[in-house]
Amino acid sequence: MTNIFPELLIPETLAAGPGPGNTDPRVLAAFSNAGLADHMQADVLRGMIECKMMLRAIWGTKNVYTYGVGGTGFSGLDCLLSAILPGDTVVAFTNGTFSGIDALTIRMKAATREELRANPMDPKPASVTVVTVPHGQSVTEEIVERVLAEKKPKWAFMAHWETGSGRINDLKGFSDACLRHGALGLIDAVSSLGVDDFSIDDYPGVVGWASCPQKGVLCLPLTYAPVSFSDRYIEEVRTSGCQTYVHHPILEARHWGIIDGKDAAAGAYHRTHSGYAVAAFHEALRINLQQGRAAKARDYAHHEQALRQAVTAMGCEVTSNMTSLVVLNLPKELAGREKELVQACRAKGFGIWPTLSEPVQVRIGILNQLSEAAITDIVGRFAVAMNDMGAGVNTEEITEGLRHHYKMTMAAE
Ligand SMILES: *Cc1c(COP(=O)(O)O)cnc(C)c1O
């Protein structure tokens, strides 16, 4: 017997976590207003070329190989890391959940056949060094310099912003150390693109970058993970190859009109792209450019400060320094009840998150919540949830403090 379930209805929630962020109605409208067109139709191909050009502007790069990989952040990262072949020497710096998963991908790709068979789900290849920086701390130039000088690897890897612990890692220090020691730098920029104000071309030690659709770019309706590769990276793939068709950094670029290292008049078939996804991605990139990279970065910093001071006033301790997210410890009386608090919030459609690896902390994000009203709503809901657990927070005082903070910081600007 076949069961037909009732139509799936997914409620609207306040997505106040590390990602995804609330999608702009313009992006959703672009998705649903697109006509049914195949992946070789002229406007779909033109849209992909325009996306590629807007992406280069948003990411501050002349890299020809800048485009989107269909899927989520880890799809883009799989493409980025596909140039790592069995036996390659790699140093990966990790400081939280996501760079930890990236390091697993790297270990899977760099493992020899024997090393993979020895531990198929969690290989430990001799050619890969994973440097674990404790949760809550950043990867610094000093750490990168020390290990690259010692190991002289072919590849080096780091997350720019580690969303698991909410920490910003030293991108310039990483890039400089890669240049000094001849390592090819690879960066997970999933959380920083669309939030931070930075240009790829200022970091010549980094040859490959990957981001995602759902965080700073704000294009969840499953679209594209932006990637960008320097000529040096592409040369490496051209010379040594890589073991994937779908996520092949050179072949995947063809559909975006990047053929033989140059911009072509139109793309060539690689796999079936969705006109809906292309239209949505195109609109999200337009919004990013209209808001402006520097202005958006300033807005995130401004509102993160407001949220940070409000949760601190509630007795929480913030350990993060990213501007799209605060990662915090609850006051002593509530320590150990982080997951319970997060569950209670989520049950009411207030989508905050715990950390996904130890230690357990609470993560509150502000993707696409860049207004005093939105931050006040988030702070109010969090205060209620803390009080439901007996925290005894004076909500009026907290709201008044937040109002005062906004008034003072507005006046100072
Ligand atoms: C969210 C995130 C990922 C994974 O992205 P998905 O879209 O879930 O595949 C990888 N790295 C970092 C730093 C992230 O923040």
Short mmCIF file of C-alpha atoms and ligand atoms in Angstrom, two decimals:
data_model
loop_
_atom_site.label_atom_id
_atom_site.label_comp_id
_atom_site.label_asym_id
_atom_site.label_seq_id
_atom_site.Cartn_x
_atom_site.Cartn_y
_atom_site.Cartn_z
CA MET A 1 0.00 0.00 0.00
CA THR A 2 1.26 3.45 -0.85
CA ASN A 3 0.91 6.21 1.70
CA ILE A 4 0.26 9.67 0.37
CA PHE A 5 1.06 12.15 3.07
CA PRO A 6 -0.75 15.47 3.42
CA GLU A 7 0.82 18.42 1.62
CA LEU A 8 4.00 19.49 3.41
CA LEU A 9 3.61 22.90 5.01
CA ILE A 10 6.73 24.44 6.52
CA PRO A 11 6.06 27.35 8.89
CA GLU A 12 7.74 30.73 8.78
CA THR A 13 10.31 31.00 11.59
CA LEU A 14 12.82 33.60 12.69
CA ALA A 15 16.06 32.11 11.38
CA ALA A 16 18.43 33.55 13.99
CA GLY A 17 21.22 31.03 13.72
CA PRO A 18 24.59 30.78 11.95
CA GLY A 19 22.72 30.14 8.67
CA PRO A 20 20.64 29.96 6.65
CA GLY A 21 19.54 33.56 6.81
CA ASN A 22 16.00 34.70 5.99
CA THR A 23 15.78 34.89 2.21
CA ASP A 24 14.87 38.27 0.71
CA PRO A 25 11.36 38.27 -0.87
CA ARG A 26 12.92 39.60 -4.07
CA VAL A 27 15.01 36.42 -4.31
CA LEU A 28 11.98 34.18 -3.71
CA ALA A 29 9.99 36.16 -6.29
CA ALA A 30 12.79 35.78 -8.85
CA PHE A 31 12.80 32.04 -8.18
CA SER A 32 9.06 31.58 -8.63
CA ASN A 33 8.64 34.09 -11.48
CA ALA A 34 11.17 32.42 -13.74
CA GLY A 35 9.60 30.64 -16.67
CA LEU A 36 10.29 27.05 -17.53
CA ALA A 37 13.40 27.28 -19.66
CA ASP A 38 16.01 24.66 -20.32
CA HIS A 39 19.61 25.04 -19.26
CA MET A 40 20.78 26.07 -22.74
CA GLN A 41 18.12 28.74 -23.31
CA ALA A 42 19.69 32.11 -24.19
CA ASP A 43 18.48 34.09 -21.13
CA VAL A 44 19.55 31.34 -18.72
CA LEU A 45 23.03 31.34 -20.27
CA ARG A 46 23.15 35.15 -20.24
CA GLY A 47 22.03 35.12 -16.59
CA MET A 48 24.84 32.76 -15.68
CA ILE A 49 27.40 35.01 -17.36
CA GLU A 50 25.99 38.07 -15.56
CA CYS A 51 26.12 36.17 -12.23
CA LYS A 52 29.77 35.30 -12.87
CA MET A 53 30.58 38.97 -13.49
CA MET A 54 28.66 40.19 -10.42
CA LEU A 55 30.38 37.56 -8.31
CA ARG A 56 33.81 38.83 -9.40
CA ALA A 57 32.77 42.34 -8.31
CA ILE A 58 31.38 41.21 -4.93
CA TRP A 59 34.48 39.13 -4.25
CA GLY A 60 36.99 41.71 -5.52
CA THR A 61 38.80 39.51 -8.00
CA LYS A 62 40.04 39.31 -11.57
CA ASN A 63 40.13 35.49 -11.31
CA VAL A 64 38.48 34.29 -14.54
CA TYR A 65 37.54 31.04 -12.79
CA THR A 66 34.94 32.62 -10.49
CA TYR A 67 31.46 31.04 -10.65
CA GLY A 68 28.88 29.02 -8.72
CA VAL A 69 28.83 25.30 -7.94
CA GLY A 70 25.30 23.88 -7.78
CA GLY A 71 24.44 22.88 -4.21
CA THR A 72 25.41 23.89 -0.67
CA GLY A 73 28.59 25.20 0.92
CA PHE A 74 30.13 21.76 1.07
CA SER A 75 29.51 21.32 -2.68
CA GLY A 76 31.71 24.37 -3.36
CA LEU A 77 34.26 23.09 -0.84
CA ASP A 78 34.29 19.68 -2.52
CA CYS A 79 35.10 21.41 -5.81
CA LEU A 80 37.80 23.52 -4.11
CA LEU A 81 39.42 20.55 -2.39
CA SER A 82 39.20 18.26 -5.44
CA ALA A 83 42.65 19.42 -6.61
CA ILE A 84 44.12 17.58 -3.61
CA LEU A 85 45.18 14.13 -4.86
CA PRO A 86 46.16 10.95 -2.96
CA GLY A 87 49.58 11.37 -1.37
CA ASP A 88 49.59 15.21 -1.58
CA THR A 89 51.08 16.96 1.44
CA VAL A 90 48.60 19.25 3.21
CA VAL A 91 48.50 21.27 6.43
CA ALA A 92 44.94 22.02 7.59
CA PHE A 93 44.26 24.45 10.45
CA THR A 94 41.01 23.76 12.29
CA ASN A 95 39.26 25.60 15.13
CA GLY A 96 35.68 24.34 15.11
CA THR A 97 33.00 22.16 13.51
CA PHE A 98 33.25 23.29 9.90
CA SER A 99 37.01 23.46 9.46
CA GLY A 100 36.98 20.05 11.18
CA ILE A 101 34.68 18.67 8.47
CA ASP A 102 36.83 20.33 5.80
CA ALA A 103 39.86 18.59 7.30
CA LEU A 104 37.98 15.28 7.02
CA THR A 105 37.32 15.99 3.31
CA ILE A 106 41.02 16.78 2.88
CA ARG A 107 42.05 13.55 4.64
CA MET A 108 39.67 11.54 2.42
CA LYS A 109 41.11 13.11 -0.73
CA ALA A 110 44.80 12.94 0.25
CA ALA A 111 44.63 9.35 1.56
CA THR A 112 46.28 6.65 -0.50
CA ARG A 113 44.21 3.58 -1.33
CA GLU A 114 45.78 1.69 1.57
CA GLU A 115 45.23 4.57 4.00
CA LEU A 116 41.59 4.85 2.95
CA ARG A 117 41.01 1.13 3.35
CA ALA A 118 42.62 1.18 6.80
CA ASN A 119 39.97 3.66 8.02
CA PRO A 120 37.40 4.33 5.29
CA MET A 121 35.19 6.82 7.18
CA ASP A 122 37.97 8.67 8.98
CA PRO A 123 41.28 8.17 7.22
CA LYS A 124 44.50 9.45 8.76
CA PRO A 125 46.91 9.86 5.85
CA ALA A 126 50.56 10.37 6.73
CA SER A 127 50.79 13.27 4.25
CA VAL A 128 48.17 15.40 6.04
CA THR A 129 48.89 17.43 9.19
CA VAL A 130 45.82 18.73 11.02
CA VAL A 131 46.63 21.55 13.42
CA THR A 132 43.83 21.85 15.98
CA VAL A 133 43.41 25.29 17.52
CA PRO A 134 41.14 25.10 20.60
CA HIS A 135 37.45 25.99 20.20
CA GLY A 136 36.91 29.69 20.96
CA GLN A 137 40.35 30.74 19.70
CA SER A 138 41.47 32.06 16.31
CA VAL A 139 44.07 30.69 13.92
CA THR A 140 46.89 33.26 14.06
CA GLU A 141 49.74 34.09 11.69
CA GLU A 142 52.21 32.84 14.28
CA ILE A 143 50.66 29.33 14.29
CA VAL A 144 50.43 29.17 10.49
CA GLU A 145 54.00 30.44 10.06
CA ARG A 146 55.44 27.92 12.52
CA VAL A 147 53.80 24.84 10.97
CA LEU A 148 54.27 25.82 7.31
CA ALA A 149 57.96 26.57 7.96
CA GLU A 150 58.37 23.13 9.47
CA LYS A 151 56.24 21.05 7.07
CA LYS A 152 56.61 22.93 3.75
CA PRO A 153 53.39 21.34 2.42
CA LYS A 154 52.09 21.58 -1.13
CA TRP A 155 48.68 22.79 0.13
CA ALA A 156 47.56 24.75 3.20
CA PHE A 157 43.95 25.09 4.32
CA MET A 158 42.03 27.29 6.77
CA ALA A 159 38.47 28.57 7.30
CA HIS A 160 38.31 32.37 7.10
CA TRP A 161 35.40 32.63 9.56
CA GLU A 162 34.81 29.44 11.61
CA THR A 163 31.05 29.44 12.19
CA GLY A 164 31.21 26.58 14.70
CA SER A 165 32.97 28.73 17.29
CA GLY A 166 32.26 32.15 15.75
CA ARG A 167 35.94 33.00 15.34
CA ILE A 168 37.68 35.09 12.66
CA ASN A 169 41.00 33.62 11.54
CA ASP A 170 43.96 35.64 10.27
CA LEU A 171 43.52 35.65 6.49
CA LYS A 172 46.40 38.01 5.75
CA GLY A 173 48.75 36.10 8.07
CA PHE A 174 47.73 32.84 6.34
CA SER A 175 48.21 34.27 2.85
CA ASP A 176 51.61 35.78 3.72
CA ALA A 177 52.86 32.54 5.30
CA CYS A 178 51.72 30.58 2.22
CA LEU A 179 53.74 32.94 -0.01
CA ARG A 180 56.82 32.67 2.23
CA HIS A 181 56.79 28.87 2.22
CA GLY A 182 55.52 28.13 -1.29
CA ALA A 183 52.26 26.53 -0.13
CA LEU A 184 49.10 26.78 -2.23
CA GLY A 185 46.52 28.33 0.11
CA LEU A 186 42.88 27.17 0.14
CA ILE A 187 40.19 29.04 2.06
CA ASP A 188 36.70 28.14 3.29
CA ALA A 189 34.98 31.54 2.98
CA VAL A 190 31.48 30.12 3.52
CA SER A 191 30.62 32.45 6.40
CA SER A 192 32.56 35.57 5.45
CA LEU A 193 31.45 36.21 1.86
CA GLY A 194 28.62 38.75 1.86
CA VAL A 195 29.30 39.80 5.46
CA ASP A 196 32.96 40.87 5.65
CA ASP A 197 34.49 43.57 3.44
CA PHE A 198 37.45 41.88 1.74
CA SER A 199 38.88 41.34 -1.76
CA ILE A 200 40.33 38.04 -2.97
CA ASP A 201 43.02 39.80 -4.96
CA ASP A 202 44.55 41.27 -1.77
CA TYR A 203 45.53 37.72 -0.68
CA PRO A 204 47.89 36.32 -3.35
CA GLY A 205 48.97 33.39 -1.16
CA VAL A 206 45.45 31.96 -1.47
CA VAL A 207 44.83 30.18 -4.79
CA GLY A 208 41.33 28.83 -4.18
CA TRP A 209 38.18 29.98 -2.36
CA ALA A 210 34.75 28.46 -1.68
CA SER A 211 31.61 29.95 -0.14
CA CYS A 212 27.92 29.04 0.06
CA PRO A 213 24.48 30.26 -1.05
CA GLN A 214 22.72 30.44 2.30
CA LYS A 215 24.77 32.68 4.59
CA GLY A 216 26.07 36.16 3.64
CA VAL A 217 24.97 35.81 0.01
CA LEU A 218 21.40 35.06 1.22
CA CYS A 219 20.22 32.82 -1.60
CA LEU A 220 18.98 29.67 0.10
CA PRO A 221 16.41 28.36 -2.42
CA LEU A 222 19.04 25.84 -3.16
CA THR A 223 21.24 27.68 -5.61
CA TYR A 224 24.97 28.14 -5.96
CA ALA A 225 28.08 27.93 -3.81
CA PRO A 226 30.46 30.62 -5.12
CA VAL A 227 34.02 29.53 -5.85
CA SER A 228 37.06 31.36 -7.21
CA PHE A 229 40.37 29.97 -8.44
CA SER A 230 43.59 31.75 -9.40
CA ASP A 231 45.47 30.87 -12.59
CA ARG A 232 48.02 29.06 -10.40
CA TYR A 233 45.32 26.74 -9.03
CA ILE A 234 43.86 26.10 -12.49
CA GLU A 235 47.35 25.35 -13.82
CA GLU A 236 47.72 22.73 -11.08
CA VAL A 237 44.45 21.04 -12.08
CA ARG A 238 45.33 21.27 -15.77
CA THR A 239 48.67 19.56 -15.10
CA SER A 240 47.74 16.94 -12.50
CA GLY A 241 44.00 16.45 -13.07
CA CYS A 242 41.41 15.62 -10.45
CA GLN A 243 39.11 12.70 -9.78
CA THR A 244 35.66 14.15 -10.32
CA TYR A 245 33.54 15.17 -13.29
CA VAL A 246 30.73 17.06 -11.52
CA HIS A 247 32.90 19.18 -9.22
CA HIS A 248 35.83 19.52 -11.61
CA PRO A 249 37.05 23.13 -11.20
CA ILE A 250 37.74 23.52 -14.95
CA LEU A 251 34.86 21.49 -16.40
CA GLU A 252 32.19 22.92 -14.05
CA ALA A 253 33.20 26.43 -15.17
CA ARG A 254 32.22 25.74 -18.80
CA HIS A 255 28.51 26.23 -18.22
CA TRP A 256 29.29 29.72 -16.85
CA GLY A 257 31.00 30.64 -20.09
CA ILE A 258 34.58 30.04 -18.92
CA ILE A 259 36.29 27.94 -21.56
CA ASP A 260 40.05 27.41 -22.02
CA GLY A 261 40.85 30.02 -19.39
CA LYS A 262 38.81 32.75 -21.09
CA ASP A 263 35.35 34.26 -21.00
CA ALA A 264 33.32 32.77 -23.84
CA ALA A 265 30.25 34.33 -25.50
CA ALA A 266 28.05 31.58 -24.03
CA GLY A 267 28.35 28.58 -21.76
CA ALA A 268 28.66 24.97 -22.87
CA TYR A 269 26.77 22.06 -21.34
CA HIS A 270 28.22 20.63 -18.15
CA ARG A 271 25.09 19.52 -16.29
CA THR A 272 21.46 20.61 -16.17
CA HIS A 273 21.15 23.96 -14.42
CA SER A 274 17.81 25.29 -13.20
CA GLY A 275 16.54 28.56 -14.64
CA TYR A 276 14.76 29.12 -11.29
CA ALA A 277 18.03 28.83 -9.38
CA VAL A 278 19.89 31.05 -11.84
CA ALA A 279 17.20 33.76 -11.57
CA ALA A 280 17.25 33.63 -7.76
CA PHE A 281 21.06 33.72 -7.57
CA HIS A 282 21.14 36.63 -10.04
CA GLU A 283 18.72 38.63 -7.87
CA ALA A 284 20.65 37.85 -4.66
CA LEU A 285 23.87 39.09 -6.26
CA ARG A 286 22.12 42.26 -7.45
CA ILE A 287 20.93 42.90 -3.89
CA ASN A 288 24.47 42.38 -2.55
CA LEU A 289 25.86 44.91 -5.02
CA GLN A 290 23.04 47.41 -4.39
CA GLN A 291 23.66 47.28 -0.64
CA GLY A 292 27.40 47.60 -1.17
CA ARG A 293 30.04 45.44 0.43
CA ALA A 294 31.48 48.04 2.80
CA ALA A 295 28.07 49.31 3.92
CA LYS A 296 26.82 45.79 4.56
CA ALA A 297 29.95 44.93 6.59
CA ARG A 298 29.48 48.10 8.66
CA ASP A 299 25.82 47.22 9.30
CA TYR A 300 26.70 43.74 10.52
CA ALA A 301 29.36 45.10 12.89
CA HIS A 302 26.94 47.75 14.19
CA HIS A 303 24.10 45.32 14.96
CA GLU A 304 26.36 42.57 16.28
CA GLN A 305 27.68 45.08 18.85
CA ALA A 306 24.13 45.84 19.95
CA LEU A 307 23.23 42.15 20.33
CA ARG A 308 26.52 41.46 22.11
CA GLN A 309 25.99 44.18 24.70
CA ALA A 310 22.38 43.05 25.32
CA VAL A 311 23.25 39.38 25.95
CA THR A 312 26.22 40.45 28.08
CA ALA A 313 23.85 42.60 30.14
CA MET A 314 21.78 39.42 30.65
CA GLY A 315 24.81 37.76 32.25
CA CYS A 316 26.01 35.77 29.23
CA GLU A 317 29.66 35.62 28.18
CA VAL A 318 30.36 36.12 24.45
CA THR A 319 33.41 34.23 23.12
CA SER A 320 33.04 34.93 19.37
CA ASN A 321 34.32 37.79 17.22
CA MET A 322 32.42 37.25 13.95
CA THR A 323 29.95 40.01 13.08
CA SER A 324 27.09 37.82 11.79
CA LEU A 325 26.86 35.71 14.93
CA VAL A 326 27.36 35.72 18.69
CA VAL A 327 28.50 32.54 20.41
CA LEU A 328 27.96 32.67 24.15
CA ASN A 329 28.11 30.86 27.47
CA LEU A 330 24.97 31.08 29.60
CA PRO A 331 25.21 32.59 33.10
CA LYS A 332 26.58 30.12 35.69
CA GLU A 333 23.12 29.25 37.08
CA LEU A 334 22.03 27.99 33.64
CA ALA A 335 25.29 26.30 32.62
CA GLY A 336 24.67 22.81 31.24
CA ARG A 337 21.14 23.69 30.07
CA GLU A 338 22.17 25.20 26.69
CA LYS A 339 20.48 22.53 24.57
CA GLU A 340 17.29 22.73 26.64
CA LEU A 341 17.14 26.50 26.13
CA VAL A 342 17.80 26.24 22.40
CA GLN A 343 15.13 23.54 22.04
CA ALA A 344 12.57 25.68 23.87
CA CYS A 345 13.33 28.62 21.55
CA ARG A 346 13.16 26.48 18.42
CA ALA A 347 9.81 25.02 19.51
CA LYS A 348 8.46 28.57 19.40
CA GLY A 349 9.81 29.31 15.91
CA PHE A 350 12.83 31.23 17.22
CA GLY A 351 15.60 29.40 15.37
CA ILE A 352 18.78 29.78 17.39
CA TRP A 353 21.41 27.02 17.60
CA PRO A 354 23.75 25.25 20.00
CA THR A 355 27.35 24.63 18.94
CA LEU A 356 27.60 21.34 17.04
CA SER A 357 30.84 20.24 18.68
CA GLU A 358 32.11 20.54 22.27
CA PRO A 359 31.94 22.69 24.35
CA VAL A 360 28.17 23.28 24.19
CA GLN A 361 27.44 26.98 23.72
CA VAL A 362 24.53 28.99 22.31
CA ARG A 363 24.75 30.62 18.88
CA ILE A 364 22.53 33.54 17.86
CA GLY A 365 22.89 34.85 14.31
CA ILE A 366 21.75 38.04 12.61
CA LEU A 367 21.92 37.18 8.89
CA ASN A 368 19.56 39.57 7.08
CA GLN A 369 18.36 40.95 10.46
CA LEU A 370 20.04 44.32 10.09
CA SER A 371 17.66 46.70 11.86
CA GLU A 372 17.08 47.90 15.39
CA ALA A 373 13.59 46.35 15.29
CA ALA A 374 14.92 42.93 14.28
CA ILE A 375 17.66 42.91 16.93
CA THR A 376 15.17 44.07 19.57
CA ASP A 377 12.88 41.19 18.61
CA ILE A 378 15.75 38.68 18.89
CA VAL A 379 16.90 40.08 22.25
CA GLY A 380 13.33 40.08 23.60
CA ARG A 381 12.69 36.48 22.62
CA PHE A 382 16.01 35.37 24.10
CA ALA A 383 15.31 37.18 27.39
CA VAL A 384 11.90 35.48 27.65
CA ALA A 385 13.47 32.08 27.03
CA MET A 386 16.09 32.70 29.74
CA ASN A 387 13.41 33.79 32.18
CA ASP A 388 11.34 30.69 31.41
CA MET A 389 14.33 28.80 32.80
CA GLY A 390 14.46 30.96 35.88
CA ALA A 391 17.19 33.46 34.93
CA GLY A 392 15.32 36.42 36.39
CA VAL A 393 16.39 38.85 33.68
CA ASN A 394 14.80 42.30 33.92
CA THR A 395 13.46 42.45 30.35
CA GLU A 396 12.47 46.11 30.56
CA GLU A 397 15.96 47.09 31.64
CA ILE A 398 17.49 45.03 28.80
CA THR A 399 15.22 46.58 26.17
CA GLU A 400 15.89 50.05 27.54
CA GLY A 401 19.65 49.35 27.49
CA LEU A 402 19.39 48.24 23.87
CA ARG A 403 17.46 51.37 22.90
CA HIS A 404 20.08 53.49 24.65
CA HIS A 405 22.91 51.62 22.91
CA TYR A 406 21.37 52.30 19.49
CA LYS A 407 20.80 55.96 20.35
CA MET A 408 24.39 56.46 21.50
CA THR A 409 26.01 54.56 18.60
CA MET A 410 23.81 56.36 16.03
CA ALA A 411 24.81 59.69 17.57
CA ALA A 412 28.49 58.74 17.44
CA GLU A 413 28.34 57.91 13.70
C1 LIG B 1 27.91 26.59 7.00
C2 LIG B 1 29.31 26.28 6.76
C3 LIG B 1 29.73 25.21 5.94
C4 LIG B 1 28.74 24.25 5.34
O1 LIG B 1 27.83 24.83 4.45
P1 LIG B 1 26.55 24.00 3.95
O2 LIG B 1 25.79 25.02 3.14
O3 LIG B 1 25.83 23.51 5.15
O4 LIG B 1 27.04 22.87 3.10
C5 LIG B 1 31.09 25.04 5.73
N1 LIG B 1 31.99 25.87 6.28
C6 LIG B 1 31.65 26.91 7.06
C7 LIG B 1 32.71 27.81 7.63
C8 LIG B 1 30.30 27.15 7.33
O5 LIG B 1 29.95 28.18 8.09
#
